[in-house]
Structure formats: structure tokens, C-alpha cells
GROMACS .gro file of C-alpha atoms in nm:
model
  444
    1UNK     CA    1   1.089  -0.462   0.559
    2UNK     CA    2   1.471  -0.517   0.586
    3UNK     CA    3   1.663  -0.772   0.513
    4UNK     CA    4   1.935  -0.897   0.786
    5UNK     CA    5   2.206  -0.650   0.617
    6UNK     CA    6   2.413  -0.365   0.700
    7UNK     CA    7   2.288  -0.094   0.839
    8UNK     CA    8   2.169   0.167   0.603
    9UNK     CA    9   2.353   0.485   0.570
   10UNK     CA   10   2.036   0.648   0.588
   11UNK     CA   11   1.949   0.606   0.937
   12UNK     CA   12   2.350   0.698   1.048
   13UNK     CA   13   2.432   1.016   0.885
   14UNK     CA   14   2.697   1.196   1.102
   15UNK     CA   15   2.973   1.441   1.088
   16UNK     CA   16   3.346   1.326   0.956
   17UNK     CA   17   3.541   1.293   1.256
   18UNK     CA   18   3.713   1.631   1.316
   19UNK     CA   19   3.444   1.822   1.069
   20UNK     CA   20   3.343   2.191   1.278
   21UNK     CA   21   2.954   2.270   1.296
   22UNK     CA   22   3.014   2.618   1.286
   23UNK     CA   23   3.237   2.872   1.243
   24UNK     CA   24   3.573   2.912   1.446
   25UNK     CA   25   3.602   3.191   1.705
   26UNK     CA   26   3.758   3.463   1.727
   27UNK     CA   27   3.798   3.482   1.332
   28UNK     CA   28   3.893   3.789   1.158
   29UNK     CA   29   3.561   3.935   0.916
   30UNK     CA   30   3.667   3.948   0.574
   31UNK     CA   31   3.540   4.259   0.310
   32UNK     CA   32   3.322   4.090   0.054
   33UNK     CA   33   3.429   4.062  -0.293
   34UNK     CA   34   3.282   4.253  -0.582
   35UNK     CA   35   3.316   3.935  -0.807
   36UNK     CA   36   3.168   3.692  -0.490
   37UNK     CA   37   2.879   3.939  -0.470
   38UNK     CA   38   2.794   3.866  -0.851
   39UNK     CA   39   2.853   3.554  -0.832
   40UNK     CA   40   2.530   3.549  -0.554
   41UNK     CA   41   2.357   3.690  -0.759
   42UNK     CA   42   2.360   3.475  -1.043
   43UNK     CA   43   2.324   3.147  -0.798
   44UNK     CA   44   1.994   3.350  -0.693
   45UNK     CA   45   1.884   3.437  -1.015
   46UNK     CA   46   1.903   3.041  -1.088
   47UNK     CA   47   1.718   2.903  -0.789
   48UNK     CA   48   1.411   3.140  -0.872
   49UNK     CA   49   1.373   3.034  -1.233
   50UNK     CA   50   1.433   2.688  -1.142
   51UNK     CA   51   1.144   2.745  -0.916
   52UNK     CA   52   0.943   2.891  -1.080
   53UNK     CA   53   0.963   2.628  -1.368
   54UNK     CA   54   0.872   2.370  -1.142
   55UNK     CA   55   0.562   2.595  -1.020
   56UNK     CA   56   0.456   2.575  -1.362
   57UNK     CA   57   0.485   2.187  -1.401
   58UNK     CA   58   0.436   2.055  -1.057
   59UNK     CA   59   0.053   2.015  -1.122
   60UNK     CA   60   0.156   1.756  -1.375
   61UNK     CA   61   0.363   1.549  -1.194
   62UNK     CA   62   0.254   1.271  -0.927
   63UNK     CA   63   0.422   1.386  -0.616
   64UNK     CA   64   0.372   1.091  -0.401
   65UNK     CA   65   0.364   0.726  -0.546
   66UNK     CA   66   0.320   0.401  -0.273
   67UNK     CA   67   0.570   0.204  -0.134
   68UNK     CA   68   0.426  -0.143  -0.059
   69UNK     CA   69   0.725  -0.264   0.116
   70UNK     CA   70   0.732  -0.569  -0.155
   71UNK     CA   71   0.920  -0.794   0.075
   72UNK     CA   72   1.142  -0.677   0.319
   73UNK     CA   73   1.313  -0.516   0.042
   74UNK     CA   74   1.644  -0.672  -0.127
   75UNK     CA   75   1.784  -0.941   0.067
   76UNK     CA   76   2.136  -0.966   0.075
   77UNK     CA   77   2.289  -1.039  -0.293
   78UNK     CA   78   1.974  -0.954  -0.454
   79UNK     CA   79   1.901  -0.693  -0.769
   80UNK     CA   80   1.829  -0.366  -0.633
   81UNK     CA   81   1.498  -0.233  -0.585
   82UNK     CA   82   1.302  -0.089  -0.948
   83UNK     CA   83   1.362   0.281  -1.005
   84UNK     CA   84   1.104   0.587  -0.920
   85UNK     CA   85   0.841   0.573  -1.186
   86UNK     CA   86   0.836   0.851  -1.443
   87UNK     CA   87   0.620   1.197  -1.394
   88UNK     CA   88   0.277   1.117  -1.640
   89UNK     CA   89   0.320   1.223  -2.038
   90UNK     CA   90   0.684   1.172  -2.082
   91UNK     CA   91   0.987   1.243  -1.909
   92UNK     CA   92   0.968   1.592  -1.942
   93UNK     CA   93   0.622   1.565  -1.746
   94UNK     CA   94   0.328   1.767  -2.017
   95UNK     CA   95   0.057   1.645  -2.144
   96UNK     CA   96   0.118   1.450  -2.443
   97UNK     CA   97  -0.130   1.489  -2.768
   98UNK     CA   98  -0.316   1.136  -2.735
   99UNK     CA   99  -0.472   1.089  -2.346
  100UNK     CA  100  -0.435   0.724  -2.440
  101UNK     CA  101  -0.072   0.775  -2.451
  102UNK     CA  102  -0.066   1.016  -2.152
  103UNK     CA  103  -0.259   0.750  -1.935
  104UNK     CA  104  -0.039   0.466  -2.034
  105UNK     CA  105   0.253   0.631  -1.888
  106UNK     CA  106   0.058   0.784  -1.633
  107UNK     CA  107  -0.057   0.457  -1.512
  108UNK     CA  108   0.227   0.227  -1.531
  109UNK     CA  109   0.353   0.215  -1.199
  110UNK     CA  110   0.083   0.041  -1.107
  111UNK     CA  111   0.043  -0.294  -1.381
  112UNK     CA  112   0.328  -0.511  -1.233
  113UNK     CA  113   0.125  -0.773  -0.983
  114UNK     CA  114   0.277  -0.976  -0.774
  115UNK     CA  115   0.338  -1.326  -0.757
  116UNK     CA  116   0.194  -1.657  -0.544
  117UNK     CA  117   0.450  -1.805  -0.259
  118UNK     CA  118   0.550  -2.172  -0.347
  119UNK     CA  119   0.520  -2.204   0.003
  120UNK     CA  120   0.420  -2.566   0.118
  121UNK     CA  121   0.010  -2.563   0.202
  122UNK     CA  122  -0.149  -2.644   0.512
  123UNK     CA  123  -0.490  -2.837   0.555
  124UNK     CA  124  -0.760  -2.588   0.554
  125UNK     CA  125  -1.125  -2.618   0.652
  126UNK     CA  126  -1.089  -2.636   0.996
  127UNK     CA  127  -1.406  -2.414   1.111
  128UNK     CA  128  -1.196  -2.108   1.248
  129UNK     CA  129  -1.343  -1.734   1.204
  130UNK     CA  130  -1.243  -1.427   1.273
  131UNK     CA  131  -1.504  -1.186   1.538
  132UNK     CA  132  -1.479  -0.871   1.484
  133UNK     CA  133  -1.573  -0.688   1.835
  134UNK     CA  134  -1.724  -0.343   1.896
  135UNK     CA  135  -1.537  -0.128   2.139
  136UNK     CA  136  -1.881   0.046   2.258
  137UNK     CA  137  -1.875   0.093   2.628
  138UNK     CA  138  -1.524   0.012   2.688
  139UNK     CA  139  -1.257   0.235   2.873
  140UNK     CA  140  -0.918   0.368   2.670
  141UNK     CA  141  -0.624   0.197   2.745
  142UNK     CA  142  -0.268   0.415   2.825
  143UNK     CA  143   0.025   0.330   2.529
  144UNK     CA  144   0.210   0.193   2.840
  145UNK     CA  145  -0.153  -0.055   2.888
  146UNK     CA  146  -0.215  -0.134   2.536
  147UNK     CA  147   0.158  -0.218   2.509
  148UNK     CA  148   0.172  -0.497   2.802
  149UNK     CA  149  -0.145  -0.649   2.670
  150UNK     CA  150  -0.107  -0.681   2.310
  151UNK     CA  151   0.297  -0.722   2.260
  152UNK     CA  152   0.248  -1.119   2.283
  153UNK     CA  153   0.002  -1.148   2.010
  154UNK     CA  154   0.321  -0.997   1.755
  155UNK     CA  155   0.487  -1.193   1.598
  156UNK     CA  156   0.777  -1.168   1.317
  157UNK     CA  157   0.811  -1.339   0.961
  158UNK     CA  158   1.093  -1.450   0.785
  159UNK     CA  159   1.054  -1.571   0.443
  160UNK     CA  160   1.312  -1.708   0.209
  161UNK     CA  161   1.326  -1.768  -0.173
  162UNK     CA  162   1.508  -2.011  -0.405
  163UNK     CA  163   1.862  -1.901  -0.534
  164UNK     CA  164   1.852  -1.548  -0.363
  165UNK     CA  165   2.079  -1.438  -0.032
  166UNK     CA  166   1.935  -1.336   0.305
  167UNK     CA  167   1.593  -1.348   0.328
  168UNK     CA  168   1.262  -1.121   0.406
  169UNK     CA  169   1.150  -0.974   0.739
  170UNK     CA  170   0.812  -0.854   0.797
  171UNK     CA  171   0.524  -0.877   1.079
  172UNK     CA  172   0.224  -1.083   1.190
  173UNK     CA  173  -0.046  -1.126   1.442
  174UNK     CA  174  -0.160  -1.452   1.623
  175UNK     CA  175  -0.501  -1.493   1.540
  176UNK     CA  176  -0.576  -1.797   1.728
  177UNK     CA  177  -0.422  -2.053   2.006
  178UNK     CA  178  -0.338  -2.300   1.833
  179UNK     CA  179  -0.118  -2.131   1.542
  180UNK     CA  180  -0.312  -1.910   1.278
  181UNK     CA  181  -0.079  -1.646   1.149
  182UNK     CA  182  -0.210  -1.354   0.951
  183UNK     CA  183   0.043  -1.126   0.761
  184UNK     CA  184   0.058  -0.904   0.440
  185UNK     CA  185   0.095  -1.109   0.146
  186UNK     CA  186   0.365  -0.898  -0.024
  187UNK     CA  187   0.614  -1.006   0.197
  188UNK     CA  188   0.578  -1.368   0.079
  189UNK     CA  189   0.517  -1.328  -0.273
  190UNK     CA  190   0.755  -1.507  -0.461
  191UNK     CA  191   0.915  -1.698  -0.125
  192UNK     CA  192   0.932  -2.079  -0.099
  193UNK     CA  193   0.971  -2.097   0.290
  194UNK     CA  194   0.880  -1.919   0.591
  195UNK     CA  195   0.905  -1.908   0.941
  196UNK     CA  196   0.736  -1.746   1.283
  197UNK     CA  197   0.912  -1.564   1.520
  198UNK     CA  198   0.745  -1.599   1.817
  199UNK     CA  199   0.734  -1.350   2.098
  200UNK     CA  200   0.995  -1.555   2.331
  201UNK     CA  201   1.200  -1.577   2.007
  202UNK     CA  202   1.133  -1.950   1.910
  203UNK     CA  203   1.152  -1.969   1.558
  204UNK     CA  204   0.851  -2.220   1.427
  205UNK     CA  205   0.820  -2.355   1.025
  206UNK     CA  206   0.519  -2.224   0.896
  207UNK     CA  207   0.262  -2.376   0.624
  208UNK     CA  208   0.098  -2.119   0.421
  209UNK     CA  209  -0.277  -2.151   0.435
  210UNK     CA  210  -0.376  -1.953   0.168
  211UNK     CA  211  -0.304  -1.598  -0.006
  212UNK     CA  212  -0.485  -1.295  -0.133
  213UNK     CA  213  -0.269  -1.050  -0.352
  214UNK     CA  214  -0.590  -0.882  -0.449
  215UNK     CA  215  -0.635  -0.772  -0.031
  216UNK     CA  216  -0.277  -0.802   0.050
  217UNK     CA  217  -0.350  -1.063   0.308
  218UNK     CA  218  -0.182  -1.437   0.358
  219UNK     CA  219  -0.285  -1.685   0.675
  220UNK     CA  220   0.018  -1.920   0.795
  221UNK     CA  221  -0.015  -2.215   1.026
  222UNK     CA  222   0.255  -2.331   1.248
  223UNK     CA  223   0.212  -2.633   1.499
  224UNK     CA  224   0.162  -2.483   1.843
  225UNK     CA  225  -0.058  -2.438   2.172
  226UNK     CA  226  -0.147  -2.180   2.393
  227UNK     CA  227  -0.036  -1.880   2.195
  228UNK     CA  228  -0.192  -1.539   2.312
  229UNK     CA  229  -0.465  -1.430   2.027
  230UNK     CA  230  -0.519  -1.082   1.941
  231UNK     CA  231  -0.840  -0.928   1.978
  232UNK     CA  232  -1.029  -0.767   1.669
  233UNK     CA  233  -1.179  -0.449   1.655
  234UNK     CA  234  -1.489  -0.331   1.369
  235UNK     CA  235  -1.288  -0.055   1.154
  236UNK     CA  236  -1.621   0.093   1.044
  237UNK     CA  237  -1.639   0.208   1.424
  238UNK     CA  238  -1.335   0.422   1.352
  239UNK     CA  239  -1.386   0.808   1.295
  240UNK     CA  240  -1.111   1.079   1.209
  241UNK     CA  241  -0.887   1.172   1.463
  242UNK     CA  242  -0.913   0.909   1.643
  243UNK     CA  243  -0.600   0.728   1.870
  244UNK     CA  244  -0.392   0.466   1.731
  245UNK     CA  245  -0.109   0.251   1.752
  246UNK     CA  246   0.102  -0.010   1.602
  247UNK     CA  247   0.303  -0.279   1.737
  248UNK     CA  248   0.550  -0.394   1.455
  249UNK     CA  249   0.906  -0.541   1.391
  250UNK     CA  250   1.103  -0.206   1.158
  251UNK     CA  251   1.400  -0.345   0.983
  252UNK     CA  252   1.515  -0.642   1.135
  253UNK     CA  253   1.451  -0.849   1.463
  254UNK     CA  254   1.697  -0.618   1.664
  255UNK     CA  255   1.427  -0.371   1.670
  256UNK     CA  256   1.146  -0.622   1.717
  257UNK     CA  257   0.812  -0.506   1.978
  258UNK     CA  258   0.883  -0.131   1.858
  259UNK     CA  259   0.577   0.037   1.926
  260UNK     CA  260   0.451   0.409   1.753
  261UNK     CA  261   0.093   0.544   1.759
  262UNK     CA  262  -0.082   0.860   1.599
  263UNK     CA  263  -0.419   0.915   1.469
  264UNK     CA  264  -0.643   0.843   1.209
  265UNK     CA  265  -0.598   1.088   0.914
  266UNK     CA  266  -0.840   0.937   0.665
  267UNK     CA  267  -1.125   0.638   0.638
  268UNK     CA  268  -1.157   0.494   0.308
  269UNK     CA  269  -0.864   0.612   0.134
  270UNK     CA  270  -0.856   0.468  -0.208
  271UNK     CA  271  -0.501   0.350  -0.318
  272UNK     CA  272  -0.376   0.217  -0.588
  273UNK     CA  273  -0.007   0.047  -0.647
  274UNK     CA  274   0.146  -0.281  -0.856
  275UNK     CA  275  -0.191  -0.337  -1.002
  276UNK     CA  276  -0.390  -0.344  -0.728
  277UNK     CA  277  -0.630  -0.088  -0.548
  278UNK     CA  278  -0.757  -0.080  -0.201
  279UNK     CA  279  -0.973   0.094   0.018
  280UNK     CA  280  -0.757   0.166   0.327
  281UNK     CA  281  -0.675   0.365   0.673
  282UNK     CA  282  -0.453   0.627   0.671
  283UNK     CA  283  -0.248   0.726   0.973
  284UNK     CA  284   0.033   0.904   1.113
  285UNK     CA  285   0.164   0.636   1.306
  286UNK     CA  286   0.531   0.587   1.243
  287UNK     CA  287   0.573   0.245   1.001
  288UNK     CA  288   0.867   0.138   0.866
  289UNK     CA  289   1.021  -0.117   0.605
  290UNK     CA  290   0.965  -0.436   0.853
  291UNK     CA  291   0.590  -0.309   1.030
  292UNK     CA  292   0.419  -0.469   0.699
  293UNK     CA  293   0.131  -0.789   0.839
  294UNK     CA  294   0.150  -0.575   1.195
  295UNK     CA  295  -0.163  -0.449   1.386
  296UNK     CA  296  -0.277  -0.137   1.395
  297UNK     CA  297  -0.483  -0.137   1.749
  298UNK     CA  298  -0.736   0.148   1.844
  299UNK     CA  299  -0.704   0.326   2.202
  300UNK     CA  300  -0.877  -0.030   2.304
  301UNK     CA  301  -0.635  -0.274   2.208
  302UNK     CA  302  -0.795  -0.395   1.952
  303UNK     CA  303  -0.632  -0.450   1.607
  304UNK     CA  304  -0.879  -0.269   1.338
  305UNK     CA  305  -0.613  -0.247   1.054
  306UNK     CA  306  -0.291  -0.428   0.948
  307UNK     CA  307  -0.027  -0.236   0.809
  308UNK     CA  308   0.105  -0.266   0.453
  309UNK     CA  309   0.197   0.088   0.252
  310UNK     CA  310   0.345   0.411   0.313
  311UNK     CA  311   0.442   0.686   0.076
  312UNK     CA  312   0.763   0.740  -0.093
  313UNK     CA  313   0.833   1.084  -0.281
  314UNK     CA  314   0.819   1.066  -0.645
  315UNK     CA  315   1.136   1.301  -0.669
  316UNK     CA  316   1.407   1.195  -0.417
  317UNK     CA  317   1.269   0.868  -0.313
  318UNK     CA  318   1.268   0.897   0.049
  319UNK     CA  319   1.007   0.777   0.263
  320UNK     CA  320   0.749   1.045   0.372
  321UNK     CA  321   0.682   0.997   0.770
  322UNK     CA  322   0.299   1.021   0.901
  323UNK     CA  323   0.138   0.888   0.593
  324UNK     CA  324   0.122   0.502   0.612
  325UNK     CA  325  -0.194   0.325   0.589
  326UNK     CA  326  -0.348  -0.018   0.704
  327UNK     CA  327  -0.611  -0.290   0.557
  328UNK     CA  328  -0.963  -0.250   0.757
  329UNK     CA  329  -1.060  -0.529   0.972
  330UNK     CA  330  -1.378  -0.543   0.798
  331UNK     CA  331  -1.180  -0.667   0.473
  332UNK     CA  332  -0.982  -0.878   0.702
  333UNK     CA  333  -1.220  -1.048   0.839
  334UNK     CA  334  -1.383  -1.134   0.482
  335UNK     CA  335  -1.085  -1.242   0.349
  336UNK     CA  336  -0.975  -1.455   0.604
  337UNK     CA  337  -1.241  -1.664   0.659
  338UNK     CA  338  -1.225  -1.749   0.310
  339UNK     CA  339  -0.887  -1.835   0.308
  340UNK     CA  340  -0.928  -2.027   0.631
  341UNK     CA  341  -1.175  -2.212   0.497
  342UNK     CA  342  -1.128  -2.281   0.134
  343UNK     CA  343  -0.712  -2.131   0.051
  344UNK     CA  344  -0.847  -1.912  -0.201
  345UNK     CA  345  -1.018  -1.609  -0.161
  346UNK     CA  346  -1.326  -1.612  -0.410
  347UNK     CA  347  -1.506  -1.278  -0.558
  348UNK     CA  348  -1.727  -1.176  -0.842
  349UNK     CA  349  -1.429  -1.026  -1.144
  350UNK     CA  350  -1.529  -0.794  -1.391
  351UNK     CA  351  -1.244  -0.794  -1.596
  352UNK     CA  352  -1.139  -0.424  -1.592
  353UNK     CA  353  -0.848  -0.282  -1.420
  354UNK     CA  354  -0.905   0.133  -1.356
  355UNK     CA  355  -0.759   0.431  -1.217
  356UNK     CA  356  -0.868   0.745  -1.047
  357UNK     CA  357  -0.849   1.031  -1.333
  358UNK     CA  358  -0.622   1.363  -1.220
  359UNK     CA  359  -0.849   1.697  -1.248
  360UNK     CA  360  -0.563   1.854  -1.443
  361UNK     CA  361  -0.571   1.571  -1.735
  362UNK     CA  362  -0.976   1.569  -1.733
  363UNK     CA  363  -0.983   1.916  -1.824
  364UNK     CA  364  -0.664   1.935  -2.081
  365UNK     CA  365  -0.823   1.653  -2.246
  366UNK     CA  366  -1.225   1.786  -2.178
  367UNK     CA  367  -1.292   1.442  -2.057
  368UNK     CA  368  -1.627   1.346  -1.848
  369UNK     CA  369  -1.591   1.274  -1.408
  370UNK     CA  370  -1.516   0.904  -1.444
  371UNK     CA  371  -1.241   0.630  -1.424
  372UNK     CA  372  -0.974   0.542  -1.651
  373UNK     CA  373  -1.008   0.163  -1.781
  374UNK     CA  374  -0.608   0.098  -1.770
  375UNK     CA  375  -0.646  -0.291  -1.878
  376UNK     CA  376  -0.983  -0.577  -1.981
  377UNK     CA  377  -0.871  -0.895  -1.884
  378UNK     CA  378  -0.798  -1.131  -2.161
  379UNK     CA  379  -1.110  -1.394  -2.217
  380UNK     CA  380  -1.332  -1.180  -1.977
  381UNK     CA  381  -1.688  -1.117  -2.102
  382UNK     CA  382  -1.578  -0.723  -2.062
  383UNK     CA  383  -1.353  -0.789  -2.379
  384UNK     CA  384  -1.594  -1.026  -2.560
  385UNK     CA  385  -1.828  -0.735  -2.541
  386UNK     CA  386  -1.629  -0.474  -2.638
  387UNK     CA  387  -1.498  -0.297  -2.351
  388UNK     CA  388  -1.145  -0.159  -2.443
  389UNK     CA  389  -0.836  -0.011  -2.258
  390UNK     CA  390  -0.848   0.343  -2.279
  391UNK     CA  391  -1.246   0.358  -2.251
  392UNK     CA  392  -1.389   0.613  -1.933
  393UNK     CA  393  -1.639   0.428  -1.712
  394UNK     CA  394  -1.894   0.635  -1.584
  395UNK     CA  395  -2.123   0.465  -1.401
  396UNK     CA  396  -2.203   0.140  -1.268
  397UNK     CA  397  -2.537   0.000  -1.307
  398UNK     CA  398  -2.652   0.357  -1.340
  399UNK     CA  399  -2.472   0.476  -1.079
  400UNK     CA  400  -2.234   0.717  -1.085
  401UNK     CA  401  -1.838   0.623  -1.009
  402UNK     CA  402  -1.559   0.852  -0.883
  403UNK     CA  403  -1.311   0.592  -0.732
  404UNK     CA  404  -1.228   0.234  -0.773
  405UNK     CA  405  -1.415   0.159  -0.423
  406UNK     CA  406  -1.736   0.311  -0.560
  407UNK     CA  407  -1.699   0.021  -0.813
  408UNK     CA  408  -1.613  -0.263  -0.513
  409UNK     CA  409  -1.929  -0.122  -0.342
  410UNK     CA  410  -2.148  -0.213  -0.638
  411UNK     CA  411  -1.951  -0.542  -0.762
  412UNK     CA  412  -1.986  -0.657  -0.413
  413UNK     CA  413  -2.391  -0.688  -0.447
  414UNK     CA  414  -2.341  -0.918  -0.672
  415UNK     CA  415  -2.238  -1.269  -0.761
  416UNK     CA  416  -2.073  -1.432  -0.988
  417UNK     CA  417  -2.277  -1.500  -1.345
  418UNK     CA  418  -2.476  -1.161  -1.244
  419UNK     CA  419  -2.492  -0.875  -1.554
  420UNK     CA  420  -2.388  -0.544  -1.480
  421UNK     CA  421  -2.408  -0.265  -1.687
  422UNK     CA  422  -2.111  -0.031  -1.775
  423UNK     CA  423  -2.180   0.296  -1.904
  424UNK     CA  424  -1.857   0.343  -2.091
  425UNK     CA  425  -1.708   0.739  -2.325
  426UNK     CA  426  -1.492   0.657  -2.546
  427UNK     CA  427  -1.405   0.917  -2.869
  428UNK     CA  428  -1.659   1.211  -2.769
  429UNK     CA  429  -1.969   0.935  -2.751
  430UNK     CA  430  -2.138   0.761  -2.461
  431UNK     CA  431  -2.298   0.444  -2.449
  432UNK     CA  432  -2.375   0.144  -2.230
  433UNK     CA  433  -2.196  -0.204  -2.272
  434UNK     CA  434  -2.401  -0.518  -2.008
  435UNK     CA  435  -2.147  -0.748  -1.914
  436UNK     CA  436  -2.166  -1.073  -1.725
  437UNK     CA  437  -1.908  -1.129  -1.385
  438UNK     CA  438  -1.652  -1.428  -1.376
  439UNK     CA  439  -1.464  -1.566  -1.118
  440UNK     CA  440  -1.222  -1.374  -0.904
  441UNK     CA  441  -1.166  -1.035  -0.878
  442UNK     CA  442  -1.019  -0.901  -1.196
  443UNK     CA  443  -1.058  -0.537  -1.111
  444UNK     CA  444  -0.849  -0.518  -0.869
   0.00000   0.00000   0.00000
């Protein structure tokens, strides 16, 4: 999401005025040199070791990382944005001795957080819920359909924060007539003011309602009447391949409404970034800096994700296009009918943050299928009982766990005060701690 800035030079690369694209005609061949001819050489010579160093180490290195659009990126007059995180093990990306030390660094793109809007609150309690609808026996809408339906139920944000220039741009969807606004949290973390850009362009002050960085997800509340609701859709109806679209506002407002669509490339995508990880949608529709708290709509019109990450190369930093991913409406709905109803969105925690494991680093180190335990919460009963960073979980309550949403799966049977039992490796021995769940989702 951009700010109101100049435009990048990124999106206007052109010739020098004057520059040729190609050779001139009519130009005389020239003999090639002896000395330009070993000079090719070498230059050749170069490339293929260089490449076939990197063949070597690419396994090690993380390729891909997530952007999460924190924002709308800078606003004008603000620090730049934090470098690319480092390839796992050290800078010159092997294995280090200790996979403590190689999992610290491995990990540490993703233990920043991010922080609560001061945002002024709105009343809550008000008995609204979100229905999720099944698209069974309903007929496809055309792009040029879905478009004239659902462009009035977009909306824009602008968000502003003490002492800092400009201000941040991002999307949102109308959930309901008389003003509920539901948008990515990111893009208000850390803001102490925010508006809604309506679809006629009226610009309306907006109360925040409540916020879940955990899920990504905020509700605002501006004072209004007859605004045009968007219609939910059940994500767990979605299958692979599938036709989407989004509706979203890229950059800034100029290029407000812009509509892309793809397909769905993945269902249950588990990804992790700033010390959170979800369970997600992947697709190749287009999203941009800006399309953050937009809709993703099946072929129906119905919104069954909203859009918050895409991926960034590791290497160059640029953006990689059809890989962005949006929240299901089945967390959507969850979350925002507690934040509707209470501001806070309340879960069983169990004090444990982990990470997926890379097949490479399991076998260097000979460690068991499992996840990494990256941090334990400070005063959880995980710590108390002796649950430590750097310990493997293996299973759940006997279960076995490969991802962090095989985890979710199993917290979510539970309530808060309920024991679970981790079966935990640490130093070549395997054992079983029971701990008891708090309040609010520590593993995040």
C-alpha cells in the first residue's frame, strides 16, 4: 500500500530520450579482436562458476520471504522500509555447527509483531454477524458482472500516525448498511486516525472497533446509512483452480476500483511472517502495495478471502507477480464477530511461537519431522513447565504435527484452562511436557 508520493521509478522505466534500441543500419561489420575474443571467454568462464556456486548453496537459502504490505509502506518523510532478511546460518548462507544458532537466524524475519492503532474506539456490542453463504446452485457471473455488482461494497482506507508525513493507503469492504468496515489490520498498526473512502469519494472519520494482529483483521465504524454490503462466500467451498477476483485500491486513490482475477493456486497455505502464522489462500490474482483489507470474490461475487501478503524475492527484493494470498472467510467470520461484539478477539494461547522445519536442516542436523519452538511466552504455563526455545514439538496431544495449522486445528478444540500435552526432542531425547492454555493466542 502506497503512500500519496511520487511515483516510483519502478513502474516508469523507459529509454533516455535519444537512446537507439538497436543497432544503426547500414553499419560497416567489424573483424573481431583476438584480445575481445579472450576477454569472452573469461566473462564466460565467470558466469558458470558463479553459477554453479550458487547451485551448490541455493538449497540453503530462503528464496521467497512475505511481504505483508505493513502499512501502505513509508509515508512521505518516513524511515525507509527494513532491509531483506539474511539467507539462514550466517551471511554466507551454510549450516552453522549449533541448529540452535542456525534456527535463530533462520527464523528471525519473522519475531518483530506489530503494534495496536491508538485509534479512538467505537461502542461495540451491537448484535451484528457476519453469514457466510454457500454458492451451491448459483450461476457464474462474467468479470464485466461481478465488477458492476460488487465495486460499491469497496471502499479505501487512509490512516495517519503521530509525528510522521503522508499517511497509509490500503482497502476495505462494507460489511453492513449502516457503516461496518472490515480491513487488514497491518495497515493500521501503529496509526492514531483513520478515514473511509467511500465509493462516491466522500471521505468519512472512522472509529476503530476492534483489532486482531494475530488474524490480520480490524472492523471500523463510520456514521452512515444505506451503504451497499458485500456478500460473503464459505472459503471451505473453494477447490484448486478455481476463478477469482479482486477488487482493490493499488498504490494510491488514482488507481482506486482496479480490478484483477486468476485462480486459486493453493487452500490452506501455511505462512508465516513478523511473528505471526496463518493458514491462507493463495492466488494468482494480481495484488499490489494498496489491495491489502480488499475482497477476494469467487466467480459468484462473493468475497471468500481478503487480501493481505504477497511474496517478495529474498535476493533482489522485487515483488514476485501471481503469488499473493488472502485470509479465508471462515477465519473472517470468527474473528469478526468477536470483535464486533466484544473489541477483542479471544482464543485459547499456548505460549509457544513455531516454525515449519526446512528438509535440508532436518537432515544436516538428523533431527525428527516436527516444528521448531522459535519463542515460550514469558509467564506462560509452557515456560513454568519447562518448555524451552529451541525444543522440536512433535505432536500434539498425541497427534502428530507438520505445520503450525496442524497445531490451530488441535488448540482450537479446546478452551482456555484445558491441558494439552506436548511431546517435545530436545538433545537426542524425547519426552512429553502437559501444559495448561491461557488467554489469547500466544502461538501465533
Amino acid at each position: 500500500m502506497a503512500p500519496e508520493t511520487e511515483r516510483s521509478a519502478w513502474y516508469d522505466q523507459r529509454l533516455p530520450a535519444g537512446s537507439a534500441a538497436g543497432p544503426k543500419p547500414n553499419a560497416a561489420p567489424r573483424k573481431p579482436r583476438r584480445a575481445g575474443r579472450i576477454a569472452i571467454i573469461i566473462v564466460c568462464v565467470l558466469i558458470l562458476l558463479t553459477a554453479a556456486i550458487y547451485i551448490l548453496i541455493s538449497p540453503l537459502l530462503p528464496d521467497l520471504y512475505v511481504s505483508f504490505h505493513e502499512n501502505s509502506g513509508p509515508p512521505a518523510g518516513s524511515d525507509p522500509p527494513p532491509s531483506v532478511p539474511s539467507p539462514p546460518g550466517g551471511s554466507d548462507g551454510v549450516f552453522s555447527d549449533d541448529y540452535r544458532e542456525f534456527f535463530e537466524n533462520f527464523f528471525i524475519q519473522t519475531e518483530a509483531g506489530r503494534a495496536p492503532s491508538t485509534i479512538s474506539r467505537g461502542e461495540t456490542g451491537s448484535g451484528f454477524t457476519l453469514t457466510l453463504n454457500s454458492a451451491a446452485e448459483r450461476s457464474a457471473l462474467s468479470l464485466q458482472e461481478l465488477y458492476k455488482r460488487c465495486i460499491n461494497c469497496v471502499v479505501g482506507i487512509r490512516a495517519t500516525a503521530d509525528d510522521v508525513l503522508g499517511y497509509y493507503w490500503g482497502t476495505g469492504i462494507i460489511l453492513s448498511e449502516d457503516g461496518y468496515i472490515l480491513t487488514n489490520q497491518h495497515i493500521l498498526s501503529g496509526t492514531s486516525a483513520a478515514e473511509v473512502i467511500l465509493p462516491d469519494g466522500t471521505a468519512c472519520e472512522a472509529l476503530l472497533i476492534g483489532e486482531d494482529a494475530t488474524t490480520d483483521l480490524a472492523v471500523l465504524k463510520i456514521d452512515a446509512a444505506g451503504l451497499q454490503p458485500a456478500e460473503f462466500g464459505d472459503s471451505d467451498e473453494l477447490t484448486v483452480g478455481d476463478s477469482v477476483a479482486a477488487i482493490g485500491n493499488p498504490l494510491t486513490d488514482n488507481l482506486s476500483g482496479t480490478l484483477t482475477d486468476g485462480i486459486v493456486s493453493a487452500i490452506n497455505r501455511t505462512m508465516s511472517t513478523n511473528g505471526y502464522t496463518m493458514t491462507l489462500i493463495q492466488t494468482t490474482a494480481a495484488l499490489n502495495e494498496g489491495n491489502s483489507g480488499g475482497p477476494l470474490f469467487n466467480s459468484f461475487g462473493q468475497v471468500v478471502g481478503i487480501t493481505n501478503m504477497k511474496m517478495v524475492n529474498n535476493v533482489s527484493g522485487v515483488t514476485v507477480e501471481g503469488i499473493g494470498f488472502a485470509i479465508p472467510s471462515t477465519t473472517v467470520k470468527l474473528v469478526v464477530d468477536q470483535l464486533v461484539a466484544n473489541g477483542v478477539c479471544s482464543r485459547p494461547g499456548m505460549g509457544i511461537t513455531v516454525g515449519a522445519i526446512p528438509p535440508e536442516a532436518a537432515e544436516h542436523y538428523d533431527l525428527p519431522e516436527g516444528l521448531y519452538i522459535t519463542a515460550v511466552s514469558e509467564g506462560s504455563s509452557a515456560e513454568a513447565r519447562g518448555v524451552r526455545p529451541g525444543d522440536v514439538l512433535l505432536k500434539v496431544d498425541g497427534i502428530d504435527v507438520r505445520s503450525s495449522s496442524d497445531v490451530l486445528a488441535i488448540r482450537d478444540t479446546h478452551v482456555v484452562g484445558d491441558d494439552v500435552l506436548l511431546t517435545i526432542y530436545r538433545g537426542g531425547k524425547t519426552f512429553d511436557i502437559a501444559i495448561t492454555l491461557g488467554e489469547y493466542g500466544e502461538l501465533y
